Coordinates of C-alpha atoms in Angstrom, one line a residue:
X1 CA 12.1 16.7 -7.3
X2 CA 9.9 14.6 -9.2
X3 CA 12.1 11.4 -8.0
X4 CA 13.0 12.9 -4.6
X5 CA 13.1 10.2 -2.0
X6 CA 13.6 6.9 -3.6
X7 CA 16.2 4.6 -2.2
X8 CA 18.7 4.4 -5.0
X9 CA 21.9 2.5 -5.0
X10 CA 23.2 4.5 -7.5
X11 CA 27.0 6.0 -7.4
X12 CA 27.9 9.5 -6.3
X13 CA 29.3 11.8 -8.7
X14 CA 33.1 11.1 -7.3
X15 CA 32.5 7.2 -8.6
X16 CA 32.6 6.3 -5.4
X17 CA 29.7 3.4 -3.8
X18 CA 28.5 5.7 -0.8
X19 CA 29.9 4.2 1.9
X20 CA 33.3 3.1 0.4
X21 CA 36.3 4.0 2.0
X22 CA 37.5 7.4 1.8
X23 CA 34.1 9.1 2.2
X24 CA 34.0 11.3 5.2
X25 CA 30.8 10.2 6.7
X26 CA 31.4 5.9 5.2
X27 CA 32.7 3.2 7.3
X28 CA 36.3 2.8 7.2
X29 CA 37.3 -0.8 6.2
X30 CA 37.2 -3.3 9.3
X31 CA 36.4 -0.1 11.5
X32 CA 32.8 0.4 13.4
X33 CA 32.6 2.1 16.4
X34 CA 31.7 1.1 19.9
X35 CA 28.5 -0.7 20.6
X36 CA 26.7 2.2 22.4
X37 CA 23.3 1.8 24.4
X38 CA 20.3 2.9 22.1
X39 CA 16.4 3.3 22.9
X40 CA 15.2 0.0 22.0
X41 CA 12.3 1.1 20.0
X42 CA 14.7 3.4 17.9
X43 CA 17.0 0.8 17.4
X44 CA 13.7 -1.7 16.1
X45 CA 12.4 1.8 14.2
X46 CA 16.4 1.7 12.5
X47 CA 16.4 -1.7 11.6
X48 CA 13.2 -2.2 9.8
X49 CA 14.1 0.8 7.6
X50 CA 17.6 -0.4 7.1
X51 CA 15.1 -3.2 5.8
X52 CA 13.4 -1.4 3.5
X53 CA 16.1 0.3 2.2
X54 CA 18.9 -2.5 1.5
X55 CA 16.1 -5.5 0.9
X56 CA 12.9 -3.5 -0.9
X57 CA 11.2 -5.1 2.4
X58 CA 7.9 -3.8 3.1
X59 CA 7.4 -2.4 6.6
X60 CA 3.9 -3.5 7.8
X61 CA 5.5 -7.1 7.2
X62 CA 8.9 -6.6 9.2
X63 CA 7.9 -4.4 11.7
X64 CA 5.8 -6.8 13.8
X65 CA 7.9 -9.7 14.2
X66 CA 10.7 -7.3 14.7
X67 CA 8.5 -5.7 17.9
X68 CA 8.0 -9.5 19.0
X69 CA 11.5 -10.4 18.7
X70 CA 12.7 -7.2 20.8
X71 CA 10.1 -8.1 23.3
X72 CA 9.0 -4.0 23.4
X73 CA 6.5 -2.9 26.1
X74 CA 3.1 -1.9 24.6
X75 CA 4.5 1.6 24.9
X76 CA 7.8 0.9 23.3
X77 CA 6.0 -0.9 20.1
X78 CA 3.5 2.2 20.1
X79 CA 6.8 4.1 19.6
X80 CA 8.5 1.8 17.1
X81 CA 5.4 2.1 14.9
X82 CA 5.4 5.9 14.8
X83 CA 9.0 6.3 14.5
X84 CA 8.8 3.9 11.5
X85 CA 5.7 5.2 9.7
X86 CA 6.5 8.4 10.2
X87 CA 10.1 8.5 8.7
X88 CA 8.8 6.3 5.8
X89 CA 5.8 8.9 4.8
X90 CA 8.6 11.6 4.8
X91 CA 11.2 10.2 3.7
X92 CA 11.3 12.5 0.3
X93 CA 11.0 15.8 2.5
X94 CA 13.5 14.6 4.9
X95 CA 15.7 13.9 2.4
X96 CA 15.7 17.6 1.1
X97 CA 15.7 18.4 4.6
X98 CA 18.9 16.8 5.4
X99 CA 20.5 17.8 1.8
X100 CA 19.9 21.3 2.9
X101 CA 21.5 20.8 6.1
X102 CA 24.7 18.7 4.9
X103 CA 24.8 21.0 1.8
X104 CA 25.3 17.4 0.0
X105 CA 22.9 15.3 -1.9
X106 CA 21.7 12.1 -0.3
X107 CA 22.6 9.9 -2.3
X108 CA 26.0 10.9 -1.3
X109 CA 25.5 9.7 2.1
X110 CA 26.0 6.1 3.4
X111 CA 22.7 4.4 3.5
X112 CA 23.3 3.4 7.4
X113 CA 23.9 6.7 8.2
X114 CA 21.2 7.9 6.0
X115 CA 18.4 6.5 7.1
X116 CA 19.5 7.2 11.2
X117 CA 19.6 11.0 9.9
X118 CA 15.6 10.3 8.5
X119 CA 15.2 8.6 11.8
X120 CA 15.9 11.7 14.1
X121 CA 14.9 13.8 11.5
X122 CA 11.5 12.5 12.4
X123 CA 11.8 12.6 15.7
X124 CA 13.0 16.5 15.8
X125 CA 10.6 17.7 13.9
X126 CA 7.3 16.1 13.9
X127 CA 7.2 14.4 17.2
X128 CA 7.3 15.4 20.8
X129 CA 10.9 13.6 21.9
X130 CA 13.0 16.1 23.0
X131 CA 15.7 17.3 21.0
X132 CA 18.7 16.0 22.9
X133 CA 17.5 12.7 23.1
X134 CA 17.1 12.2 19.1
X135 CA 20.6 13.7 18.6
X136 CA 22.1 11.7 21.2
X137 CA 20.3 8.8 20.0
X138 CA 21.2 8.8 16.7
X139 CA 24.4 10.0 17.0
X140 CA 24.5 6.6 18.7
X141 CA 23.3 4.3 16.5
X142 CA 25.2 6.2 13.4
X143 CA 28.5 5.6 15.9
X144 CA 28.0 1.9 16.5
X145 CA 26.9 1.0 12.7
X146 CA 29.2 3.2 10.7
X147 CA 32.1 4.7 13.2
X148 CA 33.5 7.7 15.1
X149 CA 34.2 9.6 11.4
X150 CA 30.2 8.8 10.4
X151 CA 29.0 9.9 14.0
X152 CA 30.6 13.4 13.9
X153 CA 29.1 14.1 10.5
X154 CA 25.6 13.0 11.9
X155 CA 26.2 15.0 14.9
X156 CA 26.7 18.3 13.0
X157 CA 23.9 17.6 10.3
X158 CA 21.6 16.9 13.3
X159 CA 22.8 19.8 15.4
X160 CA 22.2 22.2 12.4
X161 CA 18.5 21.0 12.0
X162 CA 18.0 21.2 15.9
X163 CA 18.5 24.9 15.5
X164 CA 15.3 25.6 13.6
X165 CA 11.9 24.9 13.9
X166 CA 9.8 22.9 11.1
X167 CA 8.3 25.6 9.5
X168 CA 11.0 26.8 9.2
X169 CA 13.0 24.1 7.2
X170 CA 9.8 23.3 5.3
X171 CA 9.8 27.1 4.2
X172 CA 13.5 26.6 3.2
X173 CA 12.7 23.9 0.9
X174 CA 10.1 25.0 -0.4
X175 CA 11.7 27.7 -1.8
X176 CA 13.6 25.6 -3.7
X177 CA 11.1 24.2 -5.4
X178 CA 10.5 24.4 -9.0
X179 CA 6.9 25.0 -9.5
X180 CA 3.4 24.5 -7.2
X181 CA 3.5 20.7 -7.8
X182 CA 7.0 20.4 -6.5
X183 CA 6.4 22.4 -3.7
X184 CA 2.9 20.8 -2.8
X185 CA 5.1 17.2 -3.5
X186 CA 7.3 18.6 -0.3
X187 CA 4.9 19.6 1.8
X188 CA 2.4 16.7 1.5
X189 CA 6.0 14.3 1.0
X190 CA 4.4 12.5 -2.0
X191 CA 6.1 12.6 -5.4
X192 CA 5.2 14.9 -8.1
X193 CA 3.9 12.4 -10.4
X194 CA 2.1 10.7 -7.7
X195 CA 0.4 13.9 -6.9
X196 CA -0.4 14.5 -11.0
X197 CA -2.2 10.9 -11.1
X198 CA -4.5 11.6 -8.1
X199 CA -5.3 14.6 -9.3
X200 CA -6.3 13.7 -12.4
X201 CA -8.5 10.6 -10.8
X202 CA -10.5 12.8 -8.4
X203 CA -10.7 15.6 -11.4
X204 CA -12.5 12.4 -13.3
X205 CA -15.0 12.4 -10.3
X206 CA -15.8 16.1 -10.6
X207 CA -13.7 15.9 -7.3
X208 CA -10.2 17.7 -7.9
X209 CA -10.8 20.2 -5.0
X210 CA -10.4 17.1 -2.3
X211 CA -6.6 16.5 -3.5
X212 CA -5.2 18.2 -0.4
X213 CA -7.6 16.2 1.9
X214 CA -6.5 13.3 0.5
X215 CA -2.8 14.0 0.5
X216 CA -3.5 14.7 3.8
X217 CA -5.2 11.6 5.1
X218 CA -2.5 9.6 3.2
X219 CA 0.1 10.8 5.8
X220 CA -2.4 10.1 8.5
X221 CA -2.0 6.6 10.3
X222 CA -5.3 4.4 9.9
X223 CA -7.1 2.6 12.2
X224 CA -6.9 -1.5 12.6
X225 CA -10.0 -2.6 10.6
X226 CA -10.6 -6.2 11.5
X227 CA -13.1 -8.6 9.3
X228 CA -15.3 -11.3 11.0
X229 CA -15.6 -13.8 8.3
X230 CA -19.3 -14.3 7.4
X231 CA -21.2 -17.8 9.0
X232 CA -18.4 -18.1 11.6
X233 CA -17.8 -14.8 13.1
X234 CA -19.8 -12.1 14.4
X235 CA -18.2 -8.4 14.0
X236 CA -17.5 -6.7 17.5
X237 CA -17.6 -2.9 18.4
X238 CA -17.2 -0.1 17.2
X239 CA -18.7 -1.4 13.9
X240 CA -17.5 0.7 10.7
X241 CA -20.1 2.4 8.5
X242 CA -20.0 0.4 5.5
X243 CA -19.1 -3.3 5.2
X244 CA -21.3 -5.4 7.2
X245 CA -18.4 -7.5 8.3
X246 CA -16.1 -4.8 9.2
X247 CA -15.4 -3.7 12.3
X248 CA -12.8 -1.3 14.0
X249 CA -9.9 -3.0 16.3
X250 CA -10.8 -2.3 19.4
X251 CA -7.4 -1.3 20.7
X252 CA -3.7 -3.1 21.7
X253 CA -2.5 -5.8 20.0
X254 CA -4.7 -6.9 17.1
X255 CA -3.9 -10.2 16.7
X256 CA -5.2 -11.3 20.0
X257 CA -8.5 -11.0 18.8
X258 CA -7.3 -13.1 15.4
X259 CA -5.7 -15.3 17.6
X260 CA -8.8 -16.1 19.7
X261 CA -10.9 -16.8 16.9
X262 CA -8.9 -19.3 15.3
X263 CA -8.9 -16.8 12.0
X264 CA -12.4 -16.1 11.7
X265 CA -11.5 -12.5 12.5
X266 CA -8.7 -11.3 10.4
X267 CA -7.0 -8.2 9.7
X268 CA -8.5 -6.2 6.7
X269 CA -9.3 -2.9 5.1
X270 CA -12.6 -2.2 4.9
X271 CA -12.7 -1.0 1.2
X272 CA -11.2 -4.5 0.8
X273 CA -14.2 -6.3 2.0
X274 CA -16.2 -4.2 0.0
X275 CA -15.3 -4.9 -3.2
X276 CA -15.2 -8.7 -2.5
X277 CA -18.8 -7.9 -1.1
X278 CA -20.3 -6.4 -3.8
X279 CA -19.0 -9.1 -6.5
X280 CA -20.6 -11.6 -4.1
X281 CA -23.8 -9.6 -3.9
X282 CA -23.8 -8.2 -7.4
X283 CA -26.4 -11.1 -8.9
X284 CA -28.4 -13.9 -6.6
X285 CA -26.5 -16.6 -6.4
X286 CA -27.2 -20.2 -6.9
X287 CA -26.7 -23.4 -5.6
X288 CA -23.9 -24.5 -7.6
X289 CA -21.7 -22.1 -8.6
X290 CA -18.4 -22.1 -9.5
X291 CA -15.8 -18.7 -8.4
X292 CA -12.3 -18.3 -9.0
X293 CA -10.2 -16.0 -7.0
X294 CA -7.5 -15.1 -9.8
X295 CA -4.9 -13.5 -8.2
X296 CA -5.5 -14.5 -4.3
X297 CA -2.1 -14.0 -2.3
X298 CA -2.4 -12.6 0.5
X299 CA -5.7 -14.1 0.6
X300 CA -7.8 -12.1 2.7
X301 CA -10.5 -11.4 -0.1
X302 CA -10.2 -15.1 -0.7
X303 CA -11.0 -15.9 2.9
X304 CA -14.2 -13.9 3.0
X305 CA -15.5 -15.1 -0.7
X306 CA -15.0 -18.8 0.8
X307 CA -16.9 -17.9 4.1
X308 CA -19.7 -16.4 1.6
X309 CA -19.3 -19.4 -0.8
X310 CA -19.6 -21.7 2.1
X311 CA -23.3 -19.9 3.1
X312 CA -24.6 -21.0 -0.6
X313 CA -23.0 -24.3 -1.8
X314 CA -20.6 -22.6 -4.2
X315 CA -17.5 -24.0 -4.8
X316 CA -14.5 -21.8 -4.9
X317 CA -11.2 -21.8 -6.2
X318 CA -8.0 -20.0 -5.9
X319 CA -4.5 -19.2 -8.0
X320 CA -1.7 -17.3 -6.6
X321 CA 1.5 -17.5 -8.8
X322 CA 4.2 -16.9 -6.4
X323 CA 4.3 -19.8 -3.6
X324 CA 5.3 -17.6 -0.8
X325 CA 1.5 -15.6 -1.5
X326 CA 0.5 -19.1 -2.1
X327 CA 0.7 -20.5 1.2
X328 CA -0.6 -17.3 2.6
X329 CA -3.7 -17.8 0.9
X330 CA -4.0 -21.4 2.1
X331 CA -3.1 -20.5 5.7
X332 CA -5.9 -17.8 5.3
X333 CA -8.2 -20.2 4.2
X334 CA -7.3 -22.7 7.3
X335 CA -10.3 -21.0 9.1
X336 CA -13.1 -22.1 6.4
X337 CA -14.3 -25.2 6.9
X338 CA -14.2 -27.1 3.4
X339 CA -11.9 -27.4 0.5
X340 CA -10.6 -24.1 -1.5
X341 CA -8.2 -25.3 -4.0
X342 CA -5.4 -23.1 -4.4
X343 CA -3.6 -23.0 -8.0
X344 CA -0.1 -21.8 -8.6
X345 CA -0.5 -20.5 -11.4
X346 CA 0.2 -17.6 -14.2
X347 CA -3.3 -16.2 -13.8
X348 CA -3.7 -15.7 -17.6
X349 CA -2.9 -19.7 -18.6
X350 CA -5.1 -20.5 -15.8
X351 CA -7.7 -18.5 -16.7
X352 CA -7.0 -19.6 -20.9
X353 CA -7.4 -23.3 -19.9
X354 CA -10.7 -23.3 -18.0
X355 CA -13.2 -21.3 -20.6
X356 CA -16.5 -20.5 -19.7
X357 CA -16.0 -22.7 -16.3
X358 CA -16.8 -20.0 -13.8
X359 CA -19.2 -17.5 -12.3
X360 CA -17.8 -15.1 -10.8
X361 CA -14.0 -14.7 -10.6
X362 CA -12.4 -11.8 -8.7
X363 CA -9.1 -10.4 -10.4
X364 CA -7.5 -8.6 -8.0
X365 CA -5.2 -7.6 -10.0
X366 CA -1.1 -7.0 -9.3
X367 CA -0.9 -3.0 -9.6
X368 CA 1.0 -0.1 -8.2
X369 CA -0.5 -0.2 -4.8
X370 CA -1.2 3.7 -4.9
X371 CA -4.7 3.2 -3.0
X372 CA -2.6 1.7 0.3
X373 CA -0.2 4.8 0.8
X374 CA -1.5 5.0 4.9
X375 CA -0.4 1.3 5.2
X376 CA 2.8 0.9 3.2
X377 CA 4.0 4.8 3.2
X378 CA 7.4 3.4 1.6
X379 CA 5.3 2.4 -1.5
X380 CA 5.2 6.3 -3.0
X381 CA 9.2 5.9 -2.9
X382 CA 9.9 3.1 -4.8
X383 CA 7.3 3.2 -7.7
X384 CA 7.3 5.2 -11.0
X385 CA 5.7 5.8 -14.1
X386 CA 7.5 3.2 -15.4
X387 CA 5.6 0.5 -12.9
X388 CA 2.7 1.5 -14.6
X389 CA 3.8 1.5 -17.6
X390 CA 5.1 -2.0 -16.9
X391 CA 2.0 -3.3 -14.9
X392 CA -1.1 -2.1 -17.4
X393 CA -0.4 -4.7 -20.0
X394 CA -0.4 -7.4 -17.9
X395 CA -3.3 -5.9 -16.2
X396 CA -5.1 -5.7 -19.4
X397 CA -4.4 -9.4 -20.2
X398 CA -5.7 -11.1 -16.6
X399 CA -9.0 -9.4 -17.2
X400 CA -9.2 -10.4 -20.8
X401 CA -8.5 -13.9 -19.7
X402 CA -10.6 -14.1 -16.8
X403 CA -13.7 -12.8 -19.1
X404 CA -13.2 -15.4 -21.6
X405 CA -13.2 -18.4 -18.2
X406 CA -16.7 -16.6 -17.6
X407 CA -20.1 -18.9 -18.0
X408 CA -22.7 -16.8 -19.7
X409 CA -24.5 -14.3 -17.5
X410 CA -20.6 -14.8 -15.6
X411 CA -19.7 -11.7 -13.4
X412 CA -16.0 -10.7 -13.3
X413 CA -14.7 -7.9 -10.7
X414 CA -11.3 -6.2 -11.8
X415 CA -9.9 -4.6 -8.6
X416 CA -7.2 -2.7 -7.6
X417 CA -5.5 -0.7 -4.8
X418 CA -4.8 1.8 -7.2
X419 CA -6.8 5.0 -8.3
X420 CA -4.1 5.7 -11.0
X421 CA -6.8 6.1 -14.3
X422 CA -4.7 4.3 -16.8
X423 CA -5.0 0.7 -14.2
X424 CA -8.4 1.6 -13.4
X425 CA -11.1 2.9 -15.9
X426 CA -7.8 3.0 -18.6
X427 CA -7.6 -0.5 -18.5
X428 CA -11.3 -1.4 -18.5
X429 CA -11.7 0.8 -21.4
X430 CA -9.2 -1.1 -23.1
X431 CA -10.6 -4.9 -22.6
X432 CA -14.0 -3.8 -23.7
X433 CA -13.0 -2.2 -27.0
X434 CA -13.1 -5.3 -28.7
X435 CA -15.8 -7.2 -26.2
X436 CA -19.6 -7.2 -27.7
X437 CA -20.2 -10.1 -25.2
X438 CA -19.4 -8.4 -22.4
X439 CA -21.6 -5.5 -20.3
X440 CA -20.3 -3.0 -17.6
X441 CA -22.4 -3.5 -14.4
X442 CA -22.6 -0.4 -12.5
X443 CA -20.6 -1.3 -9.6
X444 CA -21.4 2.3 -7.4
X445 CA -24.9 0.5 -7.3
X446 CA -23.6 -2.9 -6.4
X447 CA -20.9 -1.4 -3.3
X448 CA -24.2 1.0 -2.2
X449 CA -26.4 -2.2 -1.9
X450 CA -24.2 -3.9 0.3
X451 CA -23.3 -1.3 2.4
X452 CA -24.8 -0.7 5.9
X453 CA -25.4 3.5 5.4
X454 CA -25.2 5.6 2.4
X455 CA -22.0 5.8 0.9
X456 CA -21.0 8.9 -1.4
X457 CA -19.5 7.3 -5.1
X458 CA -19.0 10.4 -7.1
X459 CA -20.5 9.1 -10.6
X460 CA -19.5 12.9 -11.9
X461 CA -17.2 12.2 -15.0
X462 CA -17.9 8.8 -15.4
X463 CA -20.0 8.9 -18.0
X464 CA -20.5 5.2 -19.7
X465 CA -18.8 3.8 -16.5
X466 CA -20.2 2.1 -13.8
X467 CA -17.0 1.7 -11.8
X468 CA -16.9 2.6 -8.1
X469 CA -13.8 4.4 -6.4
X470 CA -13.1 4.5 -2.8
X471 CA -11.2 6.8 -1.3
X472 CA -9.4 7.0 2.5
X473 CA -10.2 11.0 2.7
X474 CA -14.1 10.4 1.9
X475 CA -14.7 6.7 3.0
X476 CA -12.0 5.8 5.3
X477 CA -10.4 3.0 3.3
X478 CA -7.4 2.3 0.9
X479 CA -8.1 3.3 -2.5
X480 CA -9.7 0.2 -4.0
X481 CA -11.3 0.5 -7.9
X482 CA -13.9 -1.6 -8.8
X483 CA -15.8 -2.6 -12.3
X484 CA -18.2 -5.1 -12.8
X485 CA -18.4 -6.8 -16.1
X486 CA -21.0 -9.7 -17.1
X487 CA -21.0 -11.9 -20.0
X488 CA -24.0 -12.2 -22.1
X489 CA -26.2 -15.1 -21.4
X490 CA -26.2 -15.9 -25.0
X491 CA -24.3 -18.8 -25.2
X492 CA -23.6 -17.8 -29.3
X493 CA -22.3 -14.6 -29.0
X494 CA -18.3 -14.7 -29.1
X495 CA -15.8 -12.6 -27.8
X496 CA -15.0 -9.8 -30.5
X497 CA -18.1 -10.3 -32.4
X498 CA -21.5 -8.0 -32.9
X499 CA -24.9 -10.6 -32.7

């Protein structure tokens, strides 16, 4: 089961696309069925995840302006949101679910229909519609997308799993399963290798009895956590326990209070502010400085290191490679009075072309995005080992390139929404093999000083490391891994060379 879940477009086992013509639940060439009234928060809760599934989009970016553009009530959007979120965190029990019931493997099944049959699996077993109505409903939206022969399978799958409770069907599967990992990866709905990895990061902390909790909290939805940028925004109530710029969204729609505040208020995970925080507040700083935000898009860490910047005559600059990120990060910036200058650039020839220029720089680095399950639940779906496999190299490189742009007595801060070991502590391990100029900061000491109440940064484990880990079970917030490392002020000691 270790790849249950993932969206493949891969071929069933006849040869046939699912879908294609002659597959008893496909849509027959030229034939859908009648338009048929559907609930419209189901029918926005359908179309994002036909999103995700046929276009790789991401949820938390399609699922707001869909809500606008349907014009739902606040009740209806409420709705949409769980009915989304929900499937998506699921999706890889659902699936075995909805195999048992069919008595066929998903990826048999047309996608269209598939993902209606996640839908109202949802909605039968772990909500409070009533049974009828997420049959009917479904039934609906299978009959109007994929035709009468598609609706009458989904009718009969659905009917099947209407029959029996959820612990029962999650008994069922579950006794499929191969080993303890498999059936923990159905019953928490994360994949077996993602379990393995988080396992093994909390075991590194002395910490592998909290693997449950934190399965747990990754299928729980978190709250809004807005930031008031620093100098030109004061945060509002309830404040959060940590960042002294966070604060909890204090209900409805939160970009009203974005909206009002012309940006100084943005959306943003605590444990994101954190770590832009603590490489801010990890040495004095002086008049004069230069920063470099590496790898800015979306920008919202950018946005608070320019407010910061802007308190101490620093100037700061950003790169984001791909332009879409790129203007993100400049219309994040919009609400900073001053000039940021945003690069597009490969990070590492950026970062190769301007040595010893900077700092601090913040590499926020491109990674597997392990630390944001809560936010973007389709995320445990898509990736594999082979992401990070793919991604640690090029990890590797970015902080080797941003330490060599480093002044002497420079501070870079590798970050990532990851806890996965080989792109956290792996990767830092890796850069400093060969680095005599460079020192690990502890980082645990550096997130604790600017954070507004003690904060628990298991250092069990870590021997030699000063890294910090946060964790949404313990702290609240995404995932996010820290280091600190600081060049030598010793302007003659070179990269790769003892004194």
């Amino acid at each position: 089961m270790s790849d249950q879940g993932r969206n493949r477009r891969s071929t069933p086992s006849n040869g046939r696309p699912r879908g294609a013509q002659g597959s008893p639940e496909g849509r027959r060439a030229g034939q859908r069925g009648p338009v048929r009234t559907v609930q419209p928060a189901r029918r926005v809760a359908y179309d994002v995840l036909r999103a995700v599934s046929e276009t790789d989009a991401y949820a938390n970016l399609v699922l707001p302006s869909a809500i606008a553009e349907a014009r739902l009530t606040p009740q209806d959007a409420a709705l949409a949101t769980e009915l989304t979120y929900g499937t998506l965190r699921r999706l890889g029990t659902y699936d075995a679910i909805i195999a048992a019931a069919a008595d066929r493997s998903p990826d048999s099944i047309d996608p269209a229909v598939l993902d209606a049959l996640r839908l109202a699996v949802h909605q039968l077993l772990a909500t409070r519609v009533a049974s009828h109505a997420a049959v009917n409903e479904s039934v609906n939206l299978v009959a109007t997308e994929s035709g009468r022969g598609a609706s009458s399978f989904a009718n009969a799958v659905l009917r099947r799993i209407a029959r029996e409770s959820a612990e029962d069907w999650h008994a069922r599967i579950e006794e499929q399963a191969r080993s303890d990992d498999e059936r923990l990866a159905l019953r928490s709905a994360h994949p077996v290798w993602v379990i393995r990895a988080l396992r093994r990061a909390l075991a590194a902390e002395g910490r592998g009895d909290e693997l449950e909790a934190l399965l747990h909290a990754d299928n729980a939805s978190p709250e809004v956590t807005l930031v008031a940028l620093p100098g030109l925004a004061e945060p509002g109530e309830p404040r959060l326990p940590y960042a002294p710029t966070a604060f909890a969204s204090p209900g409805g729609d939160p970009r009203r209070p974005v909206e009002e505040s012309g940006g100084t208020v943005r959306v943003q995970d605590e444990g994101s502010q954190l770590v832009a925080l603590a490489l801010a507040g990890a040495a004095p700083i002086a008049a004069g400085e230069r920063w470099l935000d590496l790898c800015a898009g979306p920008g919202g860490k950018t946005a608070l290191l320019a407010a910061v910047a802007r308190q101490h005559d620093v100037t700061l600059e950003a790169n984001e490679i791909v332009p879409v990120r790129a203007r993100l990060v400049r219309k994040a910036l919009r609400a900073v009075p001053g000039d940021v200058v945003v690069h597009e650039q490969d990070g590492r020839a950026l970062a190769a072309s301007r040595p010893g220029e900077f700092d601090r720089i913040l590499v926020d680095a491109p990674c597997t995005g392990l630390g944001a399950l809560r936010r973007r639940p389709e995320a445990r779906w898509r990736k594999s080992p082979a992401d990070v496999a793919e991604l640690v190299p090029l990890q590797v490189e970015l902080l080797s390139a941003a330490l060599d742009a480093l002044a002497p007595g420079g501070i870079v801060a590798y970050v990532t929404c990851s806890p996965h070991l080989a792109e956290t502590t792996g990767v830092v391990k890796e850069v400093l093999r060969d680095r005599a100029d460079i020192v690990e900061l502890d980082a645990r000491a550096a997130v604790a000083e600017v954070a507004l109440s003690p904060i628990d940064l298991a250092d069990e484990g870590r021997v030699g490391s000063g890294s910090a880990q946060l964790w949404p079970h313990r702290h609240g917030t995404d995932a996010m891994f820290l280091a600190l490392l600081q060049r030598s002020s010793d302007e003659h000691t070179s990269p790769g060379k003892e004194d």
